[in-house]
Coordinates of C-alpha atoms in Angstrom, one line a residue:
X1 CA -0.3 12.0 -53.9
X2 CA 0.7 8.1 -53.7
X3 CA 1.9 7.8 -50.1
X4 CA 3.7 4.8 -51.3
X5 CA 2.4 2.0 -48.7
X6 CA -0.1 0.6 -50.8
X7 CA 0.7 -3.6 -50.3
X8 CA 2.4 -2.5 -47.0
X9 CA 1.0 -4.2 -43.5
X10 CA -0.1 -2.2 -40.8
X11 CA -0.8 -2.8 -37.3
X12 CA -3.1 -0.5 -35.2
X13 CA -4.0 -1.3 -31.7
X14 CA -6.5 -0.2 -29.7
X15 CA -8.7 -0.4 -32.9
X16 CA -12.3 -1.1 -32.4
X17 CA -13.4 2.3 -32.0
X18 CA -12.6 6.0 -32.0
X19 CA -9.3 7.1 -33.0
X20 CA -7.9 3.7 -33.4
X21 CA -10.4 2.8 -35.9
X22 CA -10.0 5.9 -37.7
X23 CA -6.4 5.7 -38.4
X24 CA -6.7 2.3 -39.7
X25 CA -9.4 3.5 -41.8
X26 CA -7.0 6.0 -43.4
X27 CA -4.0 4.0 -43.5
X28 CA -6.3 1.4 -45.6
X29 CA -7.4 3.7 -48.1
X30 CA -4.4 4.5 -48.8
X31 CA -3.8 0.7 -49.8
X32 CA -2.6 -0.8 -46.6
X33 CA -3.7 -4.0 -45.4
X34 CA -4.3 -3.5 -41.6
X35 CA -4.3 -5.6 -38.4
X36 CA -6.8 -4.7 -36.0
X37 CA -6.2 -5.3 -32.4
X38 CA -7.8 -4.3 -28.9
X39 CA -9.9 -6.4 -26.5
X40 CA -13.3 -6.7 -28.3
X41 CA -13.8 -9.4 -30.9
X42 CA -17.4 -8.6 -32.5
X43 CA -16.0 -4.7 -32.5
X44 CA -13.1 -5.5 -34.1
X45 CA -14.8 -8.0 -37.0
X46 CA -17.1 -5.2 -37.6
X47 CA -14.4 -2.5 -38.1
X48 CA -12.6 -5.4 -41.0
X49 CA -15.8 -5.8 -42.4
X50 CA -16.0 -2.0 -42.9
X51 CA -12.4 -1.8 -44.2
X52 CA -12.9 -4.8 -46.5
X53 CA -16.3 -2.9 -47.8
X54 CA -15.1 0.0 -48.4
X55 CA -11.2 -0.1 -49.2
X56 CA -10.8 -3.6 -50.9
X57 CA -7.7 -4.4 -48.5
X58 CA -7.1 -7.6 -46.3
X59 CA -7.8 -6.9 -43.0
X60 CA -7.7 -9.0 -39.7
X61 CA -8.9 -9.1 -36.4
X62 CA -7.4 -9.8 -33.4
X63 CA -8.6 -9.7 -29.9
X64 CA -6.1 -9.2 -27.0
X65 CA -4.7 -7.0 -24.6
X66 CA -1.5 -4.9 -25.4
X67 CA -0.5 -5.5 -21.8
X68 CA -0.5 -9.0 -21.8
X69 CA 2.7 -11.2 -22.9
X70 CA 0.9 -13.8 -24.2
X71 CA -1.9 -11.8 -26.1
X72 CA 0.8 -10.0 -28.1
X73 CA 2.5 -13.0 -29.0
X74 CA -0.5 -14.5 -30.4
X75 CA -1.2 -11.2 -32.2
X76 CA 2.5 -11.3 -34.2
X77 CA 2.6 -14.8 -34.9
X78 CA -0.9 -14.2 -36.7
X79 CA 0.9 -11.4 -38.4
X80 CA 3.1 -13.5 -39.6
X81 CA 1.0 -16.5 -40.9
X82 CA -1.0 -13.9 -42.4
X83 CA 1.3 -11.6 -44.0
X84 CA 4.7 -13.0 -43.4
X85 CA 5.8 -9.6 -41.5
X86 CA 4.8 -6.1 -40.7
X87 CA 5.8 -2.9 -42.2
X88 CA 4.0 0.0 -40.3
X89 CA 3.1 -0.3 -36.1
X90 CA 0.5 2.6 -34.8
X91 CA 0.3 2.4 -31.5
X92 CA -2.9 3.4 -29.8
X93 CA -3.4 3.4 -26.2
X94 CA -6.5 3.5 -23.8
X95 CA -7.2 6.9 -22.1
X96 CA -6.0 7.0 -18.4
X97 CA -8.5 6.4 -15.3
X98 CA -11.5 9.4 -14.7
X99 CA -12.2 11.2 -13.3
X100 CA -9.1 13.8 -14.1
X101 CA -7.6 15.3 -10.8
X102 CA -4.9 17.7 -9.8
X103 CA -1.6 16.1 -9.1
X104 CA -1.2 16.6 -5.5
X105 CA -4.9 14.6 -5.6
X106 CA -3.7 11.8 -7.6
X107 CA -2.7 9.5 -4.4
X108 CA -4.0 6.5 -4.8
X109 CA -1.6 3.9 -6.6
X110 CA -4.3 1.7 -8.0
X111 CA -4.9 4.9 -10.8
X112 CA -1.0 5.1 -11.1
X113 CA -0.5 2.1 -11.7
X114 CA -3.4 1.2 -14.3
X115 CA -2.5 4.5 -16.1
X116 CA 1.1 3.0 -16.5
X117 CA -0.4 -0.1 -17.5
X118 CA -2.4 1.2 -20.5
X119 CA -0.1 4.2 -21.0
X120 CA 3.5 2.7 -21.4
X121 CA 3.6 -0.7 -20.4
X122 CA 1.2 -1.9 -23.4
X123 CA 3.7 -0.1 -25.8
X124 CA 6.6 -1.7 -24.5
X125 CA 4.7 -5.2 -24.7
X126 CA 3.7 -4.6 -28.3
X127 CA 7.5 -3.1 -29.2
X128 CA 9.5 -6.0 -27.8
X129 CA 7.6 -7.9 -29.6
X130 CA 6.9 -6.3 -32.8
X131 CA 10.3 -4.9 -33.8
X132 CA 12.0 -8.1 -35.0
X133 CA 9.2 -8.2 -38.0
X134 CA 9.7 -4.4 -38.5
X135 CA 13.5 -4.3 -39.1
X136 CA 13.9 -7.9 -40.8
X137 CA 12.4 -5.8 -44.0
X138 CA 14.9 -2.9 -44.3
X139 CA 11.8 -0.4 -44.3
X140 CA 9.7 0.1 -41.4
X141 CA 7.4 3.4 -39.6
X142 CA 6.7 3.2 -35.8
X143 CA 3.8 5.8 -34.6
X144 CA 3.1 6.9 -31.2
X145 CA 0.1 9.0 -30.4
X146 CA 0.7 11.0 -27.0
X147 CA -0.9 13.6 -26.2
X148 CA 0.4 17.7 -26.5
X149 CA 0.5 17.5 -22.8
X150 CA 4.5 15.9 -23.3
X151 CA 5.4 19.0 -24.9
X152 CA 3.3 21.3 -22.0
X153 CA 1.9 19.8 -19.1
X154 CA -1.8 20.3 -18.3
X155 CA -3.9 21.1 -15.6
X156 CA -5.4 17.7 -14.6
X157 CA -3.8 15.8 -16.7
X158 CA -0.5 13.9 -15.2
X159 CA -1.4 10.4 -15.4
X160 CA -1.5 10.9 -18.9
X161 CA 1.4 13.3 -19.2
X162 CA 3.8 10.8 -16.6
X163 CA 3.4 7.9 -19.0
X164 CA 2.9 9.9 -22.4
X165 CA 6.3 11.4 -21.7
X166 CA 7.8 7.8 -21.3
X167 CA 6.3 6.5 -24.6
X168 CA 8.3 9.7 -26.0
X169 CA 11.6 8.4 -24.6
X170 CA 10.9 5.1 -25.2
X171 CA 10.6 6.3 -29.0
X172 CA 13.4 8.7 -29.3
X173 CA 15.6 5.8 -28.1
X174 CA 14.0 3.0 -30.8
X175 CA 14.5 5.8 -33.2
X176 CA 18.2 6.0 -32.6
X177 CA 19.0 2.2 -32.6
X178 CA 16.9 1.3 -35.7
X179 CA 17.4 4.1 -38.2
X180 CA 20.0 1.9 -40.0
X181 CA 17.6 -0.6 -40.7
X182 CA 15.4 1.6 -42.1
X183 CA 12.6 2.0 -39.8
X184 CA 11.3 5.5 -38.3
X185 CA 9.9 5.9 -35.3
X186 CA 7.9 9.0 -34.7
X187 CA 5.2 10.3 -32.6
X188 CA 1.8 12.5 -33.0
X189 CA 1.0 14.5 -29.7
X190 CA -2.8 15.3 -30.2
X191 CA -5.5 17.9 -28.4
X192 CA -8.1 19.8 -28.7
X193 CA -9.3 16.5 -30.9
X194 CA -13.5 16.5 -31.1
X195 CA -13.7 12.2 -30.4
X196 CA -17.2 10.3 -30.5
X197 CA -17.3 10.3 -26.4
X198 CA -17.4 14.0 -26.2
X199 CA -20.3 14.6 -29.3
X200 CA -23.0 16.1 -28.0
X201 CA -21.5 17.5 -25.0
X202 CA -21.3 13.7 -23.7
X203 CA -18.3 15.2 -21.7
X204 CA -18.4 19.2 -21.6
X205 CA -20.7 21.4 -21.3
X206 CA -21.8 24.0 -24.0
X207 CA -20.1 26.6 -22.1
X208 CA -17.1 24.3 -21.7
X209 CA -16.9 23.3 -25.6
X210 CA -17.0 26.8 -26.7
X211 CA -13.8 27.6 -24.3
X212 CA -11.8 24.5 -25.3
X213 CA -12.2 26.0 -28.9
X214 CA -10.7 29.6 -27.8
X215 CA -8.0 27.5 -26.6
X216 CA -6.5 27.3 -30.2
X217 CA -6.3 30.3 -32.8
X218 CA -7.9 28.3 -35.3
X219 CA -11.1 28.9 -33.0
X220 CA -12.3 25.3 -33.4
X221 CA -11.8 21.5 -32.8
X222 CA -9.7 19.3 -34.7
X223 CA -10.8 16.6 -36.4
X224 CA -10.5 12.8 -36.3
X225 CA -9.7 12.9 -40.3
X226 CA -7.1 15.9 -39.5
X227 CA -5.6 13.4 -36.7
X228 CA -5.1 10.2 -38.9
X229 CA -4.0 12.1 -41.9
X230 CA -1.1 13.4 -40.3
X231 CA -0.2 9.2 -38.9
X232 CA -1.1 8.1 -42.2
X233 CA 1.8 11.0 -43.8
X234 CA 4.1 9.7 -41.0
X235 CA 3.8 6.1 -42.1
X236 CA 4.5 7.1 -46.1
X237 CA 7.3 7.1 -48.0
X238 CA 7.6 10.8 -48.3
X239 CA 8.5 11.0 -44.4
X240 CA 11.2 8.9 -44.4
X241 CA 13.7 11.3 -43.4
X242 CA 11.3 12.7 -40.3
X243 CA 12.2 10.4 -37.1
X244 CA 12.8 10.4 -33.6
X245 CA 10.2 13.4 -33.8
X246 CA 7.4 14.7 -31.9
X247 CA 4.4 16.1 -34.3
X248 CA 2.1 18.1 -32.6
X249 CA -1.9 18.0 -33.8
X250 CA -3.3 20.8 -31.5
X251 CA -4.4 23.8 -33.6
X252 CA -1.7 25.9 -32.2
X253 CA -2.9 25.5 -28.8
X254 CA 1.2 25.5 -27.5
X255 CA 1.9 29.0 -28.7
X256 CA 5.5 28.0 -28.3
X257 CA 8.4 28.2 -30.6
X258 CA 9.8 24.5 -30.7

């Protein structure tokens, strides 16, 4: 199927590695030409070299720091001497502090605060920003990824689920001011999704893996390609009536009806 956004520009940050890296890997192979951006230079050149390589699509590297006025100004007006706008924004985020705690542990403000830092204030940065090259083309697809924990709260897990649940708003709210200039704004609420930090058990146990994967009927992880597949149809022409929505990528782990 042509997903129609070959020639389009893309923008995924927190690229160098992981997930990042992986949706701009699909997006380009589907014929996008990507903009790379986190904090790591020689990461980020590598992960253009790849794309180049492999997918014959311009790709460019940026190094800054989504929470960081200045950084993300630099970043779009390289966007536009490059490309002369932007079509398609995945935004990315770092994962919140470790170790994980229960709430009524979570008391010091230094870990709230950096979790809002990475977690929502790096998307409203980038947003603000960003938008004006979005809707000047009358055709546009902003992506979130969250986390499931929006949708059902986790053990453990509310300095993710606090700011997660703001990106949500935030996009519900973009989605309902810019749909007349043809831009959607969507988000993809992943778990249960097997990431490079957690191979070989680098963060659970055997014991622990194998109960994370009765967590979901499917009676296994996701995987990175399942993840970015689903960004990559949310960026495509054929989803252009899907916005202001929250998909969930979690094998069924929810068991709930909406």
């Amino acid at each position: 199927m042509d997903l129609g956004i070959r020639g389009k520009t893309a923008l995924v940050t927190a690229s160098s590695g992981g997930m990042g890296r992986n949706i701009a890997h699909a997006l380009a192979s589907e014929g996008a030409n990507v903009v790379l951006f986190a904090r790591s230079q020689d990461k980020l050149t590598t992960v253009a070299s790849e794309i180049i390589q492999q997918h014959g699509v311009r790709a460019l590297a940026k190094a800054g720091d989504m929470r960081v006025s200045s950084d993300v100004t630099t970043l779009v007006e390289s966007i536009k001497a490059e490309f002369g706008g932007l079509d398609i924004v995945v935004l990315n985020t770092a994962r919140p502090p470790n170790p994980i705690r229960a709430t009524t542990e979570e008391v010091d403000m230094a870990r709230w605060d950096e979790a809002y830092q990475n977690q929502l204030a790096g998307v409203l940065q980038v947003m603000s920003q960003a938008m004006p090259l979005i809707t000047a083309r009358g055709w546009g697809r902003v992506i979130a990824i969250t986390s499931a924990s929006v949708k059902a709260p986790m053990a453990h897990h509310s300095l993710s689920t606090v700011f997660r649940a703001g990106v949500t708003a935030y996009m519900k709210h973009l989605a309902n001011e810019v749909g007349l200039s043809g831009v959607t704004v969507n988000c993809v609420a992943p778990a249960l999704i097997e990431t490079p930090h957690r191979a070989g058990s680098a963060a659970y146990t055997a014991a622990q893996a194998e109960a994370r994967k009765r967590l979901t009927p499917l009676g296994r992880m996701g995987t990175q390609g399942e993840l970015a597949g689903v960004v990559t149809f949310l960026a495509s022409e054929q989803a252009g009536f899907i916005t202001g929505a929250t998909i969930p990528v979690e094998g069924g782990m929810l068991g709930s009806l909406f």
